[in-house]
Amino acid sequence: MSSKAESKEKRKRLRMRWHKQDTELTLLALPTTVWYILFSFLPMFGIIIAFKNFRISGGFLSNVFNSPWVGFKNFEFLFKSNDAWIIIRNTIGYNMVFIVLGIVLPVLFAIMIGLLHSRKASKVYQTMMFLPYFLSWVVVSAVGWAFLSFDKGIVNQMLVSMGSDPINWYMEPKYWPLFLILLNVWKGLGYGMVIYLATITSIDSTYYEAAVIDGASIWQQTRFITLPMLKLVIVMMFILAVGRIFYTDFGLFFQVTRDSNSLFNVATTIDVMVYKQLKTATVGMASAAAFVQSVLGCATILIANWIVRRIDPDSAMM
């Protein structure tokens, strides 16, 4: 027993000793550490604004310290506002649809492209589907206006040429939930597909060769080889997406809709509301909304990861 204790103590002392490799790794990690301190941890001091009646009268630090405390009053408008239910419903509702489609469609297209025999065709399809991801929502908004403008929009010109009345698209809320979902899928499909396709291409080909020898069909190969190999990546992407269920793409919901008041009930999310609060100089209320987003986002990602760990510990992130 004493020899075991001595060997254990010796290993402990070796682990505690600082080695040359530790110095090299520390220096290697130093730039990233400094970056995180400057841009991730120091800005967290701004959380204090959510609990103050922030007044702009001088420098930032003097504004923070001289603004009076209001406690949780800045948070009350989130829950007492007449529009609170609409904003929360839009944020969570759209994100639930985005999460489902953002996993199912990229996986489906990645599998389809992975089955192509022509490498040239595969590269062409990947490039075509990935290009929209690099477009700014400002550009997409301009293109959308070219199609949906009431006076000179291409769609209305086609309707008029067919004898129908033009539609004022930016005044008709019933069309926009579908428009927003389609635009989000169109812009993000290529990015998600590339992630899953990279995983598919890294799967050992001997699995498929053995399956072909055993007489497995394409569907059976996909079901019993490809999808199980993709499970870890799918779960990781799902957890990350759930962690942002209280966030939305500001460009999609504000710029593409051109901030039309008629579309308030279908296009206003928490991010859009925060921006509008900042425009009216209610910085404390905007900070409170952003703070709630961060807390709820952290909670949802931890809960999602906990659920995954309970179901399949090997697929959990931590």
C-alpha angles and dihedrals in degrees: 000000000000092000091052091049091049093050090048091051090048092053089048092053091049091052091049093050115099113237133195089250090058090056092050093049091047092053089047091053095042098089091050091046092051090047092053092047093050100040105024110030105029093052088057085078085077089072086086089072090070089066097046139070091243113213124190108220107123140340121356097252093046090050091052096048097040097046112100122249115251100173112209097344091107088060095053095077090060092063103025097046116108089230096049094098093048093050095047092043092052094046097049096034096053092043093052089055091044092051094052096044091039090062105032099047099044091048091049094049092043090055092047093050091044089058094055114112095204112079091195092055090047092054092047093052092046092052094046093050094043097050097077089060090069094052117103118235086238089063091044089050091053091049090048090051090052089056101037104034111129097225105031105011117134093229094053091046089055091048092050091048088054092050098257128126118258118254124225093224096185090057097049112081095183093075099047104074088062092043093051093047093048093048092049092050092045093052099042102035096086094050094051092043092055091053093053093040090055089055092048093051090052093058112110108258091216089077091061093042091054090047092052090051089052090052099252116165125227090262092050091049090051094046100045102030114020100040096045089050090050094048096092093051092044092052092047092050090046093053092048091048092049089052088063097045090117092051128076135187104268093202093055096050100035110027100035091049089044089228092284112182089211089065095052095112094052104031108037114103134165092271092052090048092051090053092050091048089053090051090057090050095245091134094161093058092047090050090049091053092048090048091053089049092053095047094046091044091053090047094050094049091050092047092047091049091047091052091049091049090052092051100037116002093190092061097051119108096225 
